[in-house]
PDB file of C-alpha atoms in Angstrom:
ATOM      1  CA  MET A   1       0.000   0.000   0.000  1.00 62.00           C
ATOM      2  CA  PRO A   2       1.241   3.501  -0.754  1.00 78.00           C
ATOM      3  CA  LYS A   3       2.528   5.723   2.019  1.00 86.00           C
ATOM      4  CA  ILE A   4       1.618   9.389   2.112  1.00 87.00           C
ATOM      5  CA  ASN A   5       2.939  12.292   4.165  1.00 86.00           C
ATOM      6  CA  GLY A   6       0.912  13.589   7.097  1.00 84.00           C
ATOM      7  CA  ASN A   7       0.157  16.865   5.305  1.00 83.00           C
ATOM      8  CA  GLU A   8      -1.348  14.998   2.303  1.00 87.00           C
ATOM      9  CA  ILE A   9      -4.250  13.509   4.295  1.00 87.00           C
ATOM     10  CA  ARG A  10      -7.637  14.651   2.964  1.00 83.00           C
ATOM     11  CA  PRO A  11     -11.206  14.041   4.215  1.00 78.00           C
ATOM     12  CA  GLY A  12     -12.445  10.687   2.925  1.00 76.00           C
ATOM     13  CA  ASN A  13      -8.981   9.089   2.784  1.00 81.00           C
ATOM     14  CA  VAL A  14      -8.817   5.601   4.299  1.00 85.00           C
ATOM     15  CA  LEU A  15      -5.697   5.022   6.397  1.00 88.00           C
ATOM     16  CA  GLU A  16      -4.128   2.011   8.075  1.00 89.00           C
ATOM     17  CA  HIS A  17      -3.257   3.341  11.522  1.00 88.00           C
ATOM     18  CA  ASN A  18      -2.698   1.635  14.906  1.00 86.00           C
ATOM     19  CA  GLY A  19      -3.571  -1.757  13.403  1.00 85.00           C
ATOM     20  CA  GLY A  20      -7.004  -0.676  12.124  1.00 86.00           C
ATOM     21  CA  LEU A  21      -8.666   0.909   9.109  1.00 88.00           C
ATOM     22  CA  TRP A  22      -9.681   4.532   9.679  1.00 87.00           C
ATOM     23  CA  THR A  23     -11.338   7.127   7.469  1.00 83.00           C
ATOM     24  CA  ALA A  24     -10.407  10.793   7.775  1.00 84.00           C
ATOM     25  CA  VAL A  25     -13.565  12.714   8.697  1.00 82.00           C
ATOM     26  CA  LYS A  26     -12.123  16.195   9.294  1.00 85.00           C
ATOM     27  CA  VAL A  27      -8.665  17.511   8.494  1.00 87.00           C
ATOM     28  CA  GLU A  28      -7.389  20.846   9.762  1.00 90.00           C
ATOM     29  CA  HIS A  29      -3.929  22.101   8.827  1.00 88.00           C
ATOM     30  CA  VAL A  30      -2.358  24.058  11.701  1.00 88.00           C
ATOM     31  CA  LYS A  31       0.691  26.329  11.529  1.00 88.00           C
ATOM     32  CA  PRO A  32       1.540  27.326  15.094  1.00 87.00           C
ATOM     33  CA  GLY A  33       3.715  30.367  15.715  1.00 86.00           C
ATOM     34  CA  LYS A  34       6.348  28.174  17.298  1.00 86.00           C
ATOM     35  CA  GLY A  35       7.272  24.734  15.998  1.00 85.00           C
ATOM     36  CA  GLY A  36       6.435  22.873  12.813  1.00 86.00           C
ATOM     37  CA  ALA A  37       3.129  22.673  10.993  1.00 87.00           C
ATOM     38  CA  PHE A  38       0.879  19.655  11.458  1.00 90.00           C
ATOM     39  CA  ALA A  39      -2.465  18.234  10.371  1.00 89.00           C
ATOM     40  CA  GLN A  40      -5.083  17.717  13.102  1.00 92.00           C
ATOM     41  CA  VAL A  41      -7.122  14.771  11.799  1.00 90.00           C
ATOM     42  CA  GLU A  42     -10.382  13.358  13.138  1.00 90.00           C
ATOM     43  CA  LEU A  43     -10.470   9.651  12.267  1.00 90.00           C
ATOM     44  CA  ARG A  44     -13.408   7.192  12.380  1.00 85.00           C
ATOM     45  CA  ASN A  45     -12.783   3.459  12.631  1.00 86.00           C
ATOM     46  CA  LEU A  46     -14.445   1.673   9.711  1.00 81.00           C
ATOM     47  CA  ARG A  47     -14.980  -1.554  11.666  1.00 81.00           C
ATOM     48  CA  ASN A  48     -16.458  -0.355  14.962  1.00 81.00           C
ATOM     49  CA  GLY A  49     -17.240   3.349  14.399  1.00 78.00           C
ATOM     50  CA  SER A  50     -15.031   4.684  17.219  1.00 85.00           C
ATOM     51  CA  LYS A  51     -13.437   8.106  16.754  1.00 89.00           C
ATOM     52  CA  LEU A  52      -9.875   9.258  17.295  1.00 90.00           C
ATOM     53  CA  ASN A  53      -8.102  12.620  17.007  1.00 92.00           C
ATOM     54  CA  GLU A  54      -4.493  12.456  15.814  1.00 91.00           C
ATOM     55  CA  ARG A  55      -1.773  14.928  14.877  1.00 92.00           C
ATOM     56  CA  PHE A  56       0.341  14.141  11.855  1.00 91.00           C
ATOM     57  CA  ARG A  57       3.458  16.168  11.091  1.00 90.00           C
ATOM     58  CA  SER A  58       4.456  16.564   7.450  1.00 84.00           C
ATOM     59  CA  ALA A  59       7.396  14.194   8.020  1.00 86.00           C
ATOM     60  CA  ASP A  60       5.102  11.412   9.364  1.00 89.00           C
ATOM     61  CA  ARG A  61       4.399   8.635   6.855  1.00 89.00           C
ATOM     62  CA  VAL A  62       0.950   7.022   6.887  1.00 89.00           C
ATOM     63  CA  GLU A  63      -0.284   3.917   5.042  1.00 89.00           C
ATOM     64  CA  ARG A  64      -3.152   4.786   2.714  1.00 87.00           C
ATOM     65  CA  ALA A  65      -5.451   1.802   2.190  1.00 85.00           C
ATOM     66  CA  ARG A  66      -6.942   1.111  -1.215  1.00 83.00           C
ATOM     67  CA  LEU A  67     -10.593   0.147  -1.190  1.00 83.00           C
ATOM     68  CA  GLU A  68     -12.377  -1.493  -4.077  1.00 88.00           C
ATOM     69  CA  GLN A  69     -15.655   0.232  -4.893  1.00 89.00           C
ATOM     70  CA  LYS A  70     -18.604  -1.679  -6.326  1.00 91.00           C
ATOM     71  CA  ASP A  71     -21.981  -0.323  -7.399  1.00 92.00           C
ATOM     72  CA  GLN A  72     -24.712  -2.322  -5.712  1.00 94.00           C
ATOM     73  CA  GLN A  73     -28.477  -2.025  -5.535  1.00 94.00           C
ATOM     74  CA  PHE A  74     -30.375  -1.760  -2.240  1.00 94.00           C
ATOM     75  CA  LEU A  75     -33.027  -4.486  -2.087  1.00 94.00           C
ATOM     76  CA  TYR A  76     -34.652  -4.412   1.371  1.00 92.00           C
ATOM     77  CA  GLN A  77     -34.178  -4.063   5.106  1.00 91.00           C
ATOM     78  CA  SER A  78     -34.706  -7.049   7.388  1.00 90.00           C
ATOM     79  CA  GLY A  79     -34.584  -5.984  11.045  1.00 90.00           C
ATOM     80  CA  ASP A  80     -31.151  -4.448  11.670  1.00 90.00           C
ATOM     81  CA  THR A  81     -29.752  -5.768   8.376  1.00 92.00           C
ATOM     82  CA  LEU A  82     -29.624  -4.097   4.955  1.00 92.00           C
ATOM     83  CA  VAL A  83     -29.516  -6.356   1.883  1.00 93.00           C
ATOM     84  CA  PHE A  84     -27.700  -5.213  -1.267  1.00 94.00           C
ATOM     85  CA  MET A  85     -27.236  -6.985  -4.615  1.00 93.00           C
ATOM     86  CA  ASP A  86     -24.205  -6.804  -6.898  1.00 90.00           C
ATOM     87  CA  ASN A  87     -25.481  -5.655 -10.311  1.00 86.00           C
ATOM     88  CA  GLU A  88     -22.991  -7.843 -12.206  1.00 88.00           C
ATOM     89  CA  SER A  89     -22.776 -11.137 -10.301  1.00 89.00           C
ATOM     90  CA  PHE A  90     -26.222 -10.876  -8.596  1.00 89.00           C
ATOM     91  CA  GLU A  91     -24.626 -11.899  -5.274  1.00 90.00           C
ATOM     92  CA  GLN A  92     -26.332 -10.503  -2.184  1.00 91.00           C
ATOM     93  CA  VAL A  93     -24.491  -8.790   0.664  1.00 91.00           C
ATOM     94  CA  GLU A  94     -25.943  -8.209   4.132  1.00 91.00           C
ATOM     95  CA  LEU A  95     -24.663  -5.230   6.132  1.00 89.00           C
ATOM     96  CA  PRO A  96     -25.722  -3.748   9.492  1.00 87.00           C
ATOM     97  CA  VAL A  97     -27.966  -0.661   9.487  1.00 86.00           C
ATOM     98  CA  GLY A  98     -25.368   1.182  11.599  1.00 80.00           C
ATOM     99  CA  ILE A  99     -22.924   1.282   8.675  1.00 80.00           C
ATOM    100  CA  LEU A 100     -24.897   4.253   7.275  1.00 80.00           C
ATOM    101  CA  GLY A 101     -25.248   6.069  10.603  1.00 76.00           C
ATOM    102  CA  GLU A 102     -27.513   9.116  10.511  1.00 81.00           C
ATOM    103  CA  ARG A 103     -27.811   8.951   6.700  1.00 83.00           C
ATOM    104  CA  HIS A 104     -29.842   5.711   6.873  1.00 87.00           C
ATOM    105  CA  PRO A 105     -33.267   7.374   6.259  1.00 89.00           C
ATOM    106  CA  PHE A 106     -32.083   8.583   2.822  1.00 90.00           C
ATOM    107  CA  LEU A 107     -31.690   4.985   1.594  1.00 91.00           C
ATOM    108  CA  GLN A 108     -34.532   4.235  -0.844  1.00 89.00           C
ATOM    109  CA  ASP A 109     -35.750   0.978  -2.414  1.00 89.00           C
ATOM    110  CA  GLY A 110     -33.846   0.156  -5.597  1.00 91.00           C
ATOM    111  CA  MET A 111     -31.225   2.869  -4.974  1.00 92.00           C
ATOM    112  CA  THR A 112     -27.758   2.204  -6.398  1.00 93.00           C
ATOM    113  CA  VAL A 113     -25.019   2.822  -3.822  1.00 93.00           C
ATOM    114  CA  GLN A 114     -21.244   2.333  -3.745  1.00 91.00           C
ATOM    115  CA  ILE A 115     -20.000  -0.260  -1.283  1.00 90.00           C
ATOM    116  CA  GLU A 116     -16.306  -0.082  -0.432  1.00 86.00           C
ATOM    117  CA  TYR A 117     -14.460  -3.359   0.144  1.00 87.00           C
ATOM    118  CA  HIS A 118     -11.104  -4.081   1.756  1.00 84.00           C
ATOM    119  CA  GLY A 119     -10.386  -7.581   0.461  1.00 83.00           C
ATOM    120  CA  GLN A 120     -13.699  -9.445   0.930  1.00 85.00           C
ATOM    121  CA  GLU A 121     -14.879  -7.276   3.853  1.00 84.00           C
ATOM    122  CA  ALA A 122     -17.487  -4.574   3.167  1.00 84.00           C
ATOM    123  CA  LEU A 123     -16.508  -1.502   5.200  1.00 81.00           C
ATOM    124  CA  ASN A 124     -18.484   1.489   3.983  1.00 81.00           C
ATOM    125  CA  VAL A 125     -21.595   2.432   2.018  1.00 85.00           C
ATOM    126  CA  ARG A 126     -21.654   5.659   0.000  1.00 85.00           C
ATOM    127  CA  LEU A 127     -25.066   7.022  -0.892  1.00 88.00           C
ATOM    128  CA  PRO A 128     -25.528   9.129  -4.027  1.00 91.00           C
ATOM    129  CA  GLN A 129     -24.539  12.719  -3.262  1.00 89.00           C
ATOM    130  CA  LYS A 130     -28.048  14.032  -3.972  1.00 92.00           C
ATOM    131  CA  VAL A 131     -31.365  12.352  -3.135  1.00 92.00           C
ATOM    132  CA  THR A 132     -34.914  13.501  -3.927  1.00 93.00           C
ATOM    133  CA  CYS A 133     -37.260  13.604  -0.921  1.00 92.00           C
ATOM    134  CA  ARG A 134     -40.844  14.788  -0.357  1.00 93.00           C
ATOM    135  CA  ILE A 135     -41.707  17.299   2.373  1.00 92.00           C
ATOM    136  CA  ARG A 136     -44.332  15.996   4.815  1.00 92.00           C
ATOM    137  CA  GLU A 137     -44.894  19.247   6.718  1.00 92.00           C
ATOM    138  CA  THR A 138     -43.536  22.773   6.922  1.00 89.00           C
ATOM    139  CA  GLU A 139     -44.693  26.182   8.063  1.00 85.00           C
ATOM    140  CA  PRO A 140     -46.468  28.406   5.541  1.00 81.00           C
ATOM    141  CA  ALA A 141     -44.427  31.262   4.070  1.00 72.00           C
ATOM    142  CA  VAL A 142     -44.697  34.551   5.938  1.00 70.00           C
ATOM    143  CA  LYS A 143     -45.259  37.577   3.718  1.00 68.00           C
ATOM    144  CA  GLY A 144     -42.136  39.740   3.456  1.00 64.00           C
ATOM    145  CA  GLN A 145     -39.882  37.002   4.781  1.00 59.00           C
ATOM    146  CA  THR A 146     -38.531  36.191   1.327  1.00 56.00           C
ATOM    147  CA  ALA A 147     -36.545  39.441   1.111  1.00 57.00           C
ATOM    148  CA  ALA A 148     -33.810  38.200   3.431  1.00 63.00           C
ATOM    149  CA  ASN A 149     -31.890  34.960   3.043  1.00 74.00           C
ATOM    150  CA  SER A 150     -33.936  32.989   5.573  1.00 80.00           C
ATOM    151  CA  PHE A 151     -34.872  29.376   6.063  1.00 87.00           C
ATOM    152  CA  LYS A 152     -37.715  27.577   7.845  1.00 88.00           C
ATOM    153  CA  PRO A 153     -37.868  24.076   9.364  1.00 90.00           C
ATOM    154  CA  ALA A 154     -39.410  21.209   7.420  1.00 92.00           C
ATOM    155  CA  VAL A 155     -39.991  17.503   8.113  1.00 93.00           C
ATOM    156  CA  LEU A 156     -39.384  15.071   5.246  1.00 93.00           C
ATOM    157  CA  GLU A 157     -41.404  11.878   4.663  1.00 92.00           C
ATOM    158  CA  ASN A 158     -38.463   9.861   6.049  1.00 89.00           C
ATOM    159  CA  GLY A 159     -38.674  11.805   9.350  1.00 90.00           C
ATOM    160  CA  ILE A 160     -35.524  13.908   8.888  1.00 90.00           C
ATOM    161  CA  ARG A 161     -35.717  17.605   9.816  1.00 92.00           C
ATOM    162  CA  VAL A 162     -34.057  20.065   7.417  1.00 92.00           C
ATOM    163  CA  MET A 163     -34.089  23.805   6.858  1.00 91.00           C
ATOM    164  CA  VAL A 164     -35.670  24.905   3.559  1.00 91.00           C
ATOM    165  CA  PRO A 165     -36.203  28.285   1.848  1.00 88.00           C
ATOM    166  CA  PRO A 166     -39.532  30.015   2.573  1.00 86.00           C
ATOM    167  CA  PHE A 167     -40.920  29.438  -0.964  1.00 86.00           C
ATOM    168  CA  VAL A 168     -40.913  25.631  -0.512  1.00 87.00           C
ATOM    169  CA  GLY A 169     -44.209  24.173   0.730  1.00 87.00           C
ATOM    170  CA  ALA A 170     -45.608  20.879   1.992  1.00 89.00           C
ATOM    171  CA  ASP A 171     -45.922  17.941  -0.465  1.00 91.00           C
ATOM    172  CA  GLU A 172     -43.177  19.380  -2.704  1.00 92.00           C
ATOM    173  CA  GLU A 173     -40.150  17.340  -3.742  1.00 93.00           C
ATOM    174  CA  ILE A 174     -36.705  18.734  -2.939  1.00 93.00           C
ATOM    175  CA  VAL A 175     -33.143  17.543  -3.463  1.00 93.00           C
ATOM    176  CA  ILE A 176     -31.069  16.876  -0.321  1.00 92.00           C
ATOM    177  CA  ASN A 177     -27.264  16.664  -0.215  1.00 88.00           C
ATOM    178  CA  THR A 178     -26.619  13.395   1.683  1.00 85.00           C
ATOM    179  CA  GLU A 179     -23.127  14.417   2.806  1.00 79.00           C
ATOM    180  CA  THR A 180     -24.207  17.649   4.547  1.00 80.00           C
ATOM    181  CA  MET A 181     -27.845  16.587   5.092  1.00 83.00           C
ATOM    182  CA  GLU A 182     -28.987  20.015   3.850  1.00 88.00           C
ATOM    183  CA  TYR A 183     -31.399  21.376   1.235  1.00 91.00           C
ATOM    184  CA  ALA A 184     -29.770  21.635  -2.209  1.00 89.00           C
ATOM    185  CA  GLU A 185     -32.551  22.606  -4.654  1.00 89.00           C
ATOM    186  CA  ARG A 186     -36.109  21.988  -5.782  1.00 87.00           C
ATOM    187  CA  ALA A 187     -36.686  18.723  -7.600  1.00 82.00           C
TER     188      ALA A 187
END
């Protein structure tokens, strides 16, 4: 596996560190007034979900893991298990619901997702960046409120609460960014 310098770590990189596989969630480059620069990295363990904060100096070498990505179709949920099917070999893979975390409600029947494998082990599920959802309820627009850049709360059909612009009403379809879990545009 290739080694990279500590200052080359980017969010989304998968690293082999302390005997485990970790994904970089947040990376902040710090240049203190005294001493050398470093990267403050928030890591999440891909196997058990634990978090870790580490400092990597630019001279530190880190193993970057290569994950194989396969497009797979979501079939159904059975209890705490999600079932996906490989579109080429038609093999089915069962993964725990917790692998998606708070993004689980955006998973829709028949949706094609990317599952990342390390060898034969499925470690991560990537949803499409944008998903279309229907608004179940929201407040009506207040006259004159549209002049300023304001947002109002809305509840989607999947139960997720998001902030939407005042011109969006109930029973409308909107596009949600699954990475930030925020309103992107009207559908």
